[in-house]
């Protein structure tokens, strides 16, 4: 494979970190976007470099359009191109619907939905300008079915499905494919907010497959969707959840 570049947002931990490592194993150079933990991000980059790949640390917050554009521009300056975008960065502050504030609503929609849309826009503009037949992979969630402590979060993850389908139509004439992955409960730090370790493992045992998902499994699916093997796949939502949700 000719050298290709993937930008992974929120790559300092969890599914984002797993995606960075999986794409490097598949031969990609990686832009590691991070927000607030340089040590964790640098540790990811060190693993990538030890595997012989170029890795660029791109600090930035996708919660503003300017931040989205700066992350993409930083990737282009550091690595020269973008072939794949993995829109992974997201937040899920738990709050009951009756207690949710306007500020909490705006922050979650700003990061999860606006951030995904405008990072994709900036990356797609770079791909179109370079004549790149690229791939954009958005992270949705099993929370599309609803969650009582995340009305704002569920709204964004349903919104990610909508923008994925619409962007797929808009970018198909340019040879850019857009798909979404909707993970179920995955063994990362995120589901540990608000759940004890015992509760989390019980959630895994309750699934038909009897366990939590592994971040590497989500990452492997992302690599497939970016590959030539998925060249006729666009506008789709891929549910990966151990049988916990079957839409």
PDB file of C-alpha atoms in Angstrom:
ATOM      1  CA  UNK A   1       0.000   0.000   0.000  1.00  0.00           C
ATOM      2  CA  UNK A   2       1.260   3.445  -0.859  1.00  0.00           C
ATOM      3  CA  UNK A   3       1.704   5.542   2.269  1.00  0.00           C
ATOM      4  CA  UNK A   4      -1.661   6.716   3.534  1.00  0.00           C
ATOM      5  CA  UNK A   5      -2.624   8.891   6.473  1.00  0.00           C
ATOM      6  CA  UNK A   6      -5.439   8.468   8.964  1.00  0.00           C
ATOM      7  CA  UNK A   7      -6.612  11.164  11.372  1.00  0.00           C
ATOM      8  CA  UNK A   8      -8.156   9.724  14.535  1.00  0.00           C
ATOM      9  CA  UNK A   9      -9.880  12.207  16.814  1.00  0.00           C
ATOM     10  CA  UNK A  10      -9.861  11.471  20.528  1.00  0.00           C
ATOM     11  CA  UNK A  11      -7.011   9.014  20.046  1.00  0.00           C
ATOM     12  CA  UNK A  12      -5.410   9.348  23.458  1.00  0.00           C
ATOM     13  CA  UNK A  13      -7.432   6.464  24.932  1.00  0.00           C
ATOM     14  CA  UNK A  14     -10.135   3.851  24.418  1.00  0.00           C
ATOM     15  CA  UNK A  15     -11.535   3.130  20.975  1.00  0.00           C
ATOM     16  CA  UNK A  16      -9.568   6.022  19.476  1.00  0.00           C
ATOM     17  CA  UNK A  17      -6.288   4.596  20.746  1.00  0.00           C
ATOM     18  CA  UNK A  18      -7.214   1.158  19.423  1.00  0.00           C
ATOM     19  CA  UNK A  19      -8.012   2.661  16.022  1.00  0.00           C
ATOM     20  CA  UNK A  20      -4.664   4.453  15.891  1.00  0.00           C
ATOM     21  CA  UNK A  21      -2.808   1.202  16.607  1.00  0.00           C
ATOM     22  CA  UNK A  22      -4.894  -0.867  14.181  1.00  0.00           C
ATOM     23  CA  UNK A  23      -4.439   1.561  11.305  1.00  0.00           C
ATOM     24  CA  UNK A  24      -0.696   1.699  11.958  1.00  0.00           C
ATOM     25  CA  UNK A  25      -0.594  -2.108  11.805  1.00  0.00           C
ATOM     26  CA  UNK A  26      -2.391  -1.852   8.458  1.00  0.00           C
ATOM     27  CA  UNK A  27       0.327   0.447   7.112  1.00  0.00           C
ATOM     28  CA  UNK A  28      -1.065   3.928   7.769  1.00  0.00           C
ATOM     29  CA  UNK A  29       0.729   6.911   9.229  1.00  0.00           C
ATOM     30  CA  UNK A  30      -1.389   8.355  12.017  1.00  0.00           C
ATOM     31  CA  UNK A  31      -2.416  11.799  13.234  1.00  0.00           C
ATOM     32  CA  UNK A  32      -3.193  11.324  16.927  1.00  0.00           C
ATOM     33  CA  UNK A  33      -5.655  13.996  17.994  1.00  0.00           C
ATOM     34  CA  UNK A  34      -5.773  14.566  21.742  1.00  0.00           C
ATOM     35  CA  UNK A  35      -7.502  17.031  24.023  1.00  0.00           C
ATOM     36  CA  UNK A  36      -6.210  17.032  27.592  1.00  0.00           C
ATOM     37  CA  UNK A  37      -3.703  14.233  28.256  1.00  0.00           C
ATOM     38  CA  UNK A  38      -0.402  14.752  26.455  1.00  0.00           C
ATOM     39  CA  UNK A  39       1.269  11.891  28.323  1.00  0.00           C
ATOM     40  CA  UNK A  40      -1.325   9.361  27.112  1.00  0.00           C
ATOM     41  CA  UNK A  41      -1.212  10.743  23.571  1.00  0.00           C
ATOM     42  CA  UNK A  42       2.573  10.623  23.459  1.00  0.00           C
ATOM     43  CA  UNK A  43       2.474   7.033  24.695  1.00  0.00           C
ATOM     44  CA  UNK A  44       0.224   6.142  21.748  1.00  0.00           C
ATOM     45  CA  UNK A  45       2.543   7.936  19.332  1.00  0.00           C
ATOM     46  CA  UNK A  46       5.555   6.125  20.782  1.00  0.00           C
ATOM     47  CA  UNK A  47       3.976   2.747  20.032  1.00  0.00           C
ATOM     48  CA  UNK A  48       3.204   3.844  16.473  1.00  0.00           C
ATOM     49  CA  UNK A  49       6.742   5.068  15.891  1.00  0.00           C
ATOM     50  CA  UNK A  50       8.221   1.879  17.315  1.00  0.00           C
ATOM     51  CA  UNK A  51       6.211   0.053  14.648  1.00  0.00           C
ATOM     52  CA  UNK A  52       7.902   2.150  11.976  1.00  0.00           C
ATOM     53  CA  UNK A  53       5.018   4.514  11.251  1.00  0.00           C
ATOM     54  CA  UNK A  54       4.986   8.282  11.280  1.00  0.00           C
ATOM     55  CA  UNK A  55       2.870   9.678  14.111  1.00  0.00           C
ATOM     56  CA  UNK A  56       1.887  13.300  14.641  1.00  0.00           C
ATOM     57  CA  UNK A  57       0.370  14.612  17.859  1.00  0.00           C
ATOM     58  CA  UNK A  58      -2.425  17.053  17.010  1.00  0.00           C
ATOM     59  CA  UNK A  59      -3.876  18.780  20.061  1.00  0.00           C
ATOM     60  CA  UNK A  60      -7.335  20.277  19.632  1.00  0.00           C
ATOM     61  CA  UNK A  61     -10.970  20.413  20.692  1.00  0.00           C
ATOM     62  CA  UNK A  62     -13.613  19.423  18.128  1.00  0.00           C
ATOM     63  CA  UNK A  63     -16.191  21.409  20.080  1.00  0.00           C
ATOM     64  CA  UNK A  64     -15.749  24.425  17.805  1.00  0.00           C
ATOM     65  CA  UNK A  65     -15.589  24.749  14.038  1.00  0.00           C
ATOM     66  CA  UNK A  66     -12.244  26.547  14.336  1.00  0.00           C
ATOM     67  CA  UNK A  67     -10.951  23.630  16.409  1.00  0.00           C
ATOM     68  CA  UNK A  68     -12.094  21.097  13.805  1.00  0.00           C
ATOM     69  CA  UNK A  69     -10.402  23.023  11.023  1.00  0.00           C
ATOM     70  CA  UNK A  70      -7.193  23.441  13.017  1.00  0.00           C
ATOM     71  CA  UNK A  71      -6.976  19.689  13.694  1.00  0.00           C
ATOM     72  CA  UNK A  72      -7.278  18.908   9.994  1.00  0.00           C
ATOM     73  CA  UNK A  73      -4.831  21.644   9.027  1.00  0.00           C
ATOM     74  CA  UNK A  74      -2.350  20.398  11.615  1.00  0.00           C
ATOM     75  CA  UNK A  75      -2.592  16.915  10.128  1.00  0.00           C
ATOM     76  CA  UNK A  76      -1.923  18.219   6.628  1.00  0.00           C
ATOM     77  CA  UNK A  77       1.073  20.242   7.807  1.00  0.00           C
ATOM     78  CA  UNK A  78       2.552  17.335   9.756  1.00  0.00           C
ATOM     79  CA  UNK A  79       1.821  14.394   7.459  1.00  0.00           C
ATOM     80  CA  UNK A  80       1.001  15.959   4.094  1.00  0.00           C
ATOM     81  CA  UNK A  81      -2.405  14.413   3.370  1.00  0.00           C
ATOM     82  CA  UNK A  82      -5.522  12.769   4.786  1.00  0.00           C
ATOM     83  CA  UNK A  83      -6.897   9.546   3.363  1.00  0.00           C
ATOM     84  CA  UNK A  84      -9.086   8.453   6.259  1.00  0.00           C
ATOM     85  CA  UNK A  85     -10.848  10.279   9.080  1.00  0.00           C
ATOM     86  CA  UNK A  86     -12.078   8.412  12.146  1.00  0.00           C
ATOM     87  CA  UNK A  87     -14.483  10.732  13.962  1.00  0.00           C
ATOM     88  CA  UNK A  88     -14.101   9.169  17.399  1.00  0.00           C
ATOM     89  CA  UNK A  89     -13.944  12.106  19.833  1.00  0.00           C
ATOM     90  CA  UNK A  90     -17.024  12.353  22.008  1.00  0.00           C
ATOM     91  CA  UNK A  91     -18.325  12.971  25.513  1.00  0.00           C
ATOM     92  CA  UNK A  92     -21.074  11.350  27.567  1.00  0.00           C
ATOM     93  CA  UNK A  93     -21.723  13.235  30.822  1.00  0.00           C
ATOM     94  CA  UNK A  94     -24.471  11.308  32.586  1.00  0.00           C
ATOM     95  CA  UNK A  95     -27.433  13.411  33.673  1.00  0.00           C
ATOM     96  CA  UNK A  96     -31.105  12.678  34.175  1.00  0.00           C
ATOM     97  CA  UNK A  97     -33.480  14.288  31.688  1.00  0.00           C
ATOM     98  CA  UNK A  98     -35.313  16.329  34.339  1.00  0.00           C
ATOM     99  CA  UNK A  99     -32.001  17.760  35.579  1.00  0.00           C
ATOM    100  CA  UNK A 100     -30.358  18.435  32.210  1.00  0.00           C
ATOM    101  CA  UNK A 101     -29.345  22.047  31.573  1.00  0.00           C
ATOM    102  CA  UNK A 102     -29.080  24.007  28.354  1.00  0.00           C
ATOM    103  CA  UNK A 103     -25.310  24.260  28.816  1.00  0.00           C
ATOM    104  CA  UNK A 104     -24.995  20.462  29.124  1.00  0.00           C
ATOM    105  CA  UNK A 105     -27.144  19.965  26.030  1.00  0.00           C
ATOM    106  CA  UNK A 106     -25.132  22.479  24.007  1.00  0.00           C
ATOM    107  CA  UNK A 107     -21.755  21.044  25.033  1.00  0.00           C
ATOM    108  CA  UNK A 108     -22.643  17.442  24.140  1.00  0.00           C
ATOM    109  CA  UNK A 109     -24.185  18.421  20.801  1.00  0.00           C
ATOM    110  CA  UNK A 110     -21.245  20.712  20.107  1.00  0.00           C
ATOM    111  CA  UNK A 111     -18.635  18.001  20.574  1.00  0.00           C
ATOM    112  CA  UNK A 112     -20.414  14.866  19.393  1.00  0.00           C
ATOM    113  CA  UNK A 113     -22.507  16.143  16.497  1.00  0.00           C
ATOM    114  CA  UNK A 114     -21.171  19.509  15.379  1.00  0.00           C
ATOM    115  CA  UNK A 115     -17.628  18.269  15.932  1.00  0.00           C
ATOM    116  CA  UNK A 116     -18.187  15.197  13.782  1.00  0.00           C
ATOM    117  CA  UNK A 117     -19.848  17.201  11.015  1.00  0.00           C
ATOM    118  CA  UNK A 118     -17.271  19.950  10.741  1.00  0.00           C
ATOM    119  CA  UNK A 119     -14.213  17.769  11.182  1.00  0.00           C
ATOM    120  CA  UNK A 120     -15.616  15.664   8.347  1.00  0.00           C
ATOM    121  CA  UNK A 121     -16.237  18.791   6.281  1.00  0.00           C
ATOM    122  CA  UNK A 122     -12.661  20.007   6.737  1.00  0.00           C
ATOM    123  CA  UNK A 123     -11.204  16.568   5.981  1.00  0.00           C
ATOM    124  CA  UNK A 124     -13.457  16.108   2.944  1.00  0.00           C
ATOM    125  CA  UNK A 125     -12.430  19.486   1.559  1.00  0.00           C
ATOM    126  CA  UNK A 126      -8.786  18.408   1.828  1.00  0.00           C
ATOM    127  CA  UNK A 127      -9.548  15.087   0.143  1.00  0.00           C
ATOM    128  CA  UNK A 128     -11.444  16.741  -2.707  1.00  0.00           C
ATOM    129  CA  UNK A 129      -8.675  19.310  -3.233  1.00  0.00           C
ATOM    130  CA  UNK A 130      -6.089  16.517  -3.431  1.00  0.00           C
ATOM    131  CA  UNK A 131      -8.230  14.236  -5.590  1.00  0.00           C
ATOM    132  CA  UNK A 132      -8.187  11.602  -2.843  1.00  0.00           C
ATOM    133  CA  UNK A 133     -10.775   8.826  -2.835  1.00  0.00           C
ATOM    134  CA  UNK A 134     -10.990   8.793   0.924  1.00  0.00           C
ATOM    135  CA  UNK A 135     -13.051   7.327   3.719  1.00  0.00           C
ATOM    136  CA  UNK A 136     -14.787   8.938   6.688  1.00  0.00           C
ATOM    137  CA  UNK A 137     -15.853   6.771   9.623  1.00  0.00           C
ATOM    138  CA  UNK A 138     -18.144   8.288  12.242  1.00  0.00           C
ATOM    139  CA  UNK A 139     -18.697   6.791  15.681  1.00  0.00           C
ATOM    140  CA  UNK A 140     -22.334   6.427  16.609  1.00  0.00           C
ATOM    141  CA  UNK A 141     -23.483   4.230  19.507  1.00  0.00           C
ATOM    142  CA  UNK A 142     -25.929   1.619  20.686  1.00  0.00           C
ATOM    143  CA  UNK A 143     -27.418   4.603  22.561  1.00  0.00           C
ATOM    144  CA  UNK A 144     -29.393   5.361  19.392  1.00  0.00           C
ATOM    145  CA  UNK A 145     -32.067   3.245  21.081  1.00  0.00           C
ATOM    146  CA  UNK A 146     -32.174   5.717  23.995  1.00  0.00           C
ATOM    147  CA  UNK A 147     -30.715   6.105  27.473  1.00  0.00           C
ATOM    148  CA  UNK A 148     -32.406   7.716  30.497  1.00  0.00           C
ATOM    149  CA  UNK A 149     -29.217   9.428  31.690  1.00  0.00           C
ATOM    150  CA  UNK A 150     -28.141  10.693  28.272  1.00  0.00           C
ATOM    151  CA  UNK A 151     -30.965  12.266  26.284  1.00  0.00           C
ATOM    152  CA  UNK A 152     -28.438  14.707  24.848  1.00  0.00           C
ATOM    153  CA  UNK A 153     -25.968  11.892  24.076  1.00  0.00           C
ATOM    154  CA  UNK A 154     -28.615   9.738  22.395  1.00  0.00           C
ATOM    155  CA  UNK A 155     -29.684  12.732  20.317  1.00  0.00           C
ATOM    156  CA  UNK A 156     -26.132  13.195  19.051  1.00  0.00           C
ATOM    157  CA  UNK A 157     -25.605   9.540  18.208  1.00  0.00           C
ATOM    158  CA  UNK A 158     -28.865   9.427  16.262  1.00  0.00           C
ATOM    159  CA  UNK A 159     -27.711  12.629  14.597  1.00  0.00           C
ATOM    160  CA  UNK A 160     -24.437  10.962  13.628  1.00  0.00           C
ATOM    161  CA  UNK A 161     -26.462   8.361  11.740  1.00  0.00           C
ATOM    162  CA  UNK A 162     -28.276  11.131   9.863  1.00  0.00           C
ATOM    163  CA  UNK A 163     -25.174  13.083   8.916  1.00  0.00           C
ATOM    164  CA  UNK A 164     -23.414   9.872   7.875  1.00  0.00           C
ATOM    165  CA  UNK A 165     -26.137   9.057   5.345  1.00  0.00           C
ATOM    166  CA  UNK A 166     -26.347  12.621   4.062  1.00  0.00           C
ATOM    167  CA  UNK A 167     -22.585  13.072   3.789  1.00  0.00           C
ATOM    168  CA  UNK A 168     -22.346   9.752   1.965  1.00  0.00           C
ATOM    169  CA  UNK A 169     -24.712  11.106  -0.679  1.00  0.00           C
ATOM    170  CA  UNK A 170     -22.961  14.469  -0.865  1.00  0.00           C
ATOM    171  CA  UNK A 171     -19.451  13.028  -1.162  1.00  0.00           C
ATOM    172  CA  UNK A 172     -20.076   9.979  -3.357  1.00  0.00           C
ATOM    173  CA  UNK A 173     -19.477  12.008  -6.559  1.00  0.00           C
ATOM    174  CA  UNK A 174     -15.976  12.712  -5.213  1.00  0.00           C
ATOM    175  CA  UNK A 175     -15.256   9.047  -4.500  1.00  0.00           C
ATOM    176  CA  UNK A 176     -15.341   9.593  -0.727  1.00  0.00           C
ATOM    177  CA  UNK A 177     -17.158   6.956   1.304  1.00  0.00           C
ATOM    178  CA  UNK A 178     -18.836   7.712   4.648  1.00  0.00           C
ATOM    179  CA  UNK A 179     -19.948   5.065   7.136  1.00  0.00           C
ATOM    180  CA  UNK A 180     -20.758   4.848  10.830  1.00  0.00           C
ATOM    181  CA  UNK A 181     -19.926   2.329  13.530  1.00  0.00           C
ATOM    182  CA  UNK A 182     -22.340   1.970  16.448  1.00  0.00           C
ATOM    183  CA  UNK A 183     -20.589   0.086  19.281  1.00  0.00           C
ATOM    184  CA  UNK A 184     -22.317  -1.468  22.231  1.00  0.00           C
ATOM    185  CA  UNK A 185     -20.798  -1.418  25.709  1.00  0.00           C
ATOM    186  CA  UNK A 186     -17.055  -1.645  25.172  1.00  0.00           C
ATOM    187  CA  UNK A 187     -14.331  -2.243  27.740  1.00  0.00           C
ATOM    188  CA  UNK A 188     -12.959   1.297  27.974  1.00  0.00           C
ATOM    189  CA  UNK A 189     -12.941   4.100  30.535  1.00  0.00           C
ATOM    190  CA  UNK A 190     -16.131   5.646  29.160  1.00  0.00           C
ATOM    191  CA  UNK A 191     -18.724   3.157  30.495  1.00  0.00           C
ATOM    192  CA  UNK A 192     -16.965   3.169  33.864  1.00  0.00           C
ATOM    193  CA  UNK A 193     -18.348   6.627  34.569  1.00  0.00           C
ATOM    194  CA  UNK A 194     -21.405   5.892  36.677  1.00  0.00           C
ATOM    195  CA  UNK A 195     -20.871   2.100  36.811  1.00  0.00           C
ATOM    196  CA  UNK A 196     -18.840   0.051  39.240  1.00  0.00           C
ATOM    197  CA  UNK A 197     -16.521  -2.616  37.857  1.00  0.00           C
ATOM    198  CA  UNK A 198     -18.891  -5.301  39.129  1.00  0.00           C
ATOM    199  CA  UNK A 199     -21.874  -3.626  37.440  1.00  0.00           C
ATOM    200  CA  UNK A 200     -19.947  -3.265  34.206  1.00  0.00           C
ATOM    201  CA  UNK A 201     -18.951  -6.917  34.077  1.00  0.00           C
ATOM    202  CA  UNK A 202     -22.530  -7.914  34.865  1.00  0.00           C
ATOM    203  CA  UNK A 203     -23.658  -5.868  31.865  1.00  0.00           C
ATOM    204  CA  UNK A 204     -21.249  -7.847  29.729  1.00  0.00           C
ATOM    205  CA  UNK A 205     -22.439 -11.207  31.028  1.00  0.00           C
ATOM    206  CA  UNK A 206     -26.042 -10.192  30.270  1.00  0.00           C
ATOM    207  CA  UNK A 207     -25.287  -9.817  26.558  1.00  0.00           C
ATOM    208  CA  UNK A 208     -26.006 -12.748  24.208  1.00  0.00           C
ATOM    209  CA  UNK A 209     -22.267 -13.115  23.570  1.00  0.00           C
ATOM    210  CA  UNK A 210     -21.611 -13.006  27.325  1.00  0.00           C
ATOM    211  CA  UNK A 211     -18.973 -10.282  27.474  1.00  0.00           C
ATOM    212  CA  UNK A 212     -18.137  -6.641  26.855  1.00  0.00           C
ATOM    213  CA  UNK A 213     -16.770  -5.544  23.524  1.00  0.00           C
ATOM    214  CA  UNK A 214     -13.057  -4.968  23.070  1.00  0.00           C
ATOM    215  CA  UNK A 215     -11.832  -1.669  21.608  1.00  0.00           C
ATOM    216  CA  UNK A 216      -9.672  -3.637  19.181  1.00  0.00           C
ATOM    217  CA  UNK A 217     -12.801  -5.194  17.671  1.00  0.00           C
ATOM    218  CA  UNK A 218     -14.233  -1.762  16.908  1.00  0.00           C
ATOM    219  CA  UNK A 219     -10.886  -0.704  15.451  1.00  0.00           C
ATOM    220  CA  UNK A 220     -10.673  -3.753  13.177  1.00  0.00           C
ATOM    221  CA  UNK A 221     -14.076  -2.870  11.731  1.00  0.00           C
ATOM    222  CA  UNK A 222     -12.904   0.699  11.111  1.00  0.00           C
ATOM    223  CA  UNK A 223      -9.846  -0.567   9.233  1.00  0.00           C
ATOM    224  CA  UNK A 224     -12.058  -2.759   7.071  1.00  0.00           C
ATOM    225  CA  UNK A 225     -14.407   0.125   6.246  1.00  0.00           C
ATOM    226  CA  UNK A 226     -11.431   2.246   5.183  1.00  0.00           C
ATOM    227  CA  UNK A 227      -9.973  -0.480   3.000  1.00  0.00           C
ATOM    228  CA  UNK A 228     -10.451  -1.243  -0.677  1.00  0.00           C
ATOM    229  CA  UNK A 229     -12.387  -4.345   0.383  1.00  0.00           C
ATOM    230  CA  UNK A 230     -15.216  -1.992   1.376  1.00  0.00           C
ATOM    231  CA  UNK A 231     -15.044   0.057  -1.817  1.00  0.00           C
ATOM    232  CA  UNK A 232     -18.800  -0.318  -2.481  1.00  0.00           C
ATOM    233  CA  UNK A 233     -19.836   0.353   1.121  1.00  0.00           C
ATOM    234  CA  UNK A 234     -21.116   3.829   1.949  1.00  0.00           C
ATOM    235  CA  UNK A 235     -23.901   5.413   3.950  1.00  0.00           C
ATOM    236  CA  UNK A 236     -24.164   2.393   6.265  1.00  0.00           C
ATOM    237  CA  UNK A 237     -24.395   2.018  10.035  1.00  0.00           C
ATOM    238  CA  UNK A 238     -22.508  -0.995  11.375  1.00  0.00           C
ATOM    239  CA  UNK A 239     -23.780  -2.245  14.735  1.00  0.00           C
ATOM    240  CA  UNK A 240     -21.219  -4.163  16.783  1.00  0.00           C
ATOM    241  CA  UNK A 241     -22.576  -5.007  20.218  1.00  0.00           C
ATOM    242  CA  UNK A 242     -22.465  -8.717  21.030  1.00  0.00           C
ATOM    243  CA  UNK A 243     -26.131  -9.099  20.149  1.00  0.00           C
ATOM    244  CA  UNK A 244     -27.345  -6.548  22.683  1.00  0.00           C
ATOM    245  CA  UNK A 245     -29.240  -4.505  20.099  1.00  0.00           C
ATOM    246  CA  UNK A 246     -30.553  -5.801  16.783  1.00  0.00           C
ATOM    247  CA  UNK A 247     -32.185  -2.972  14.787  1.00  0.00           C
TER     248      UNK A 247
END
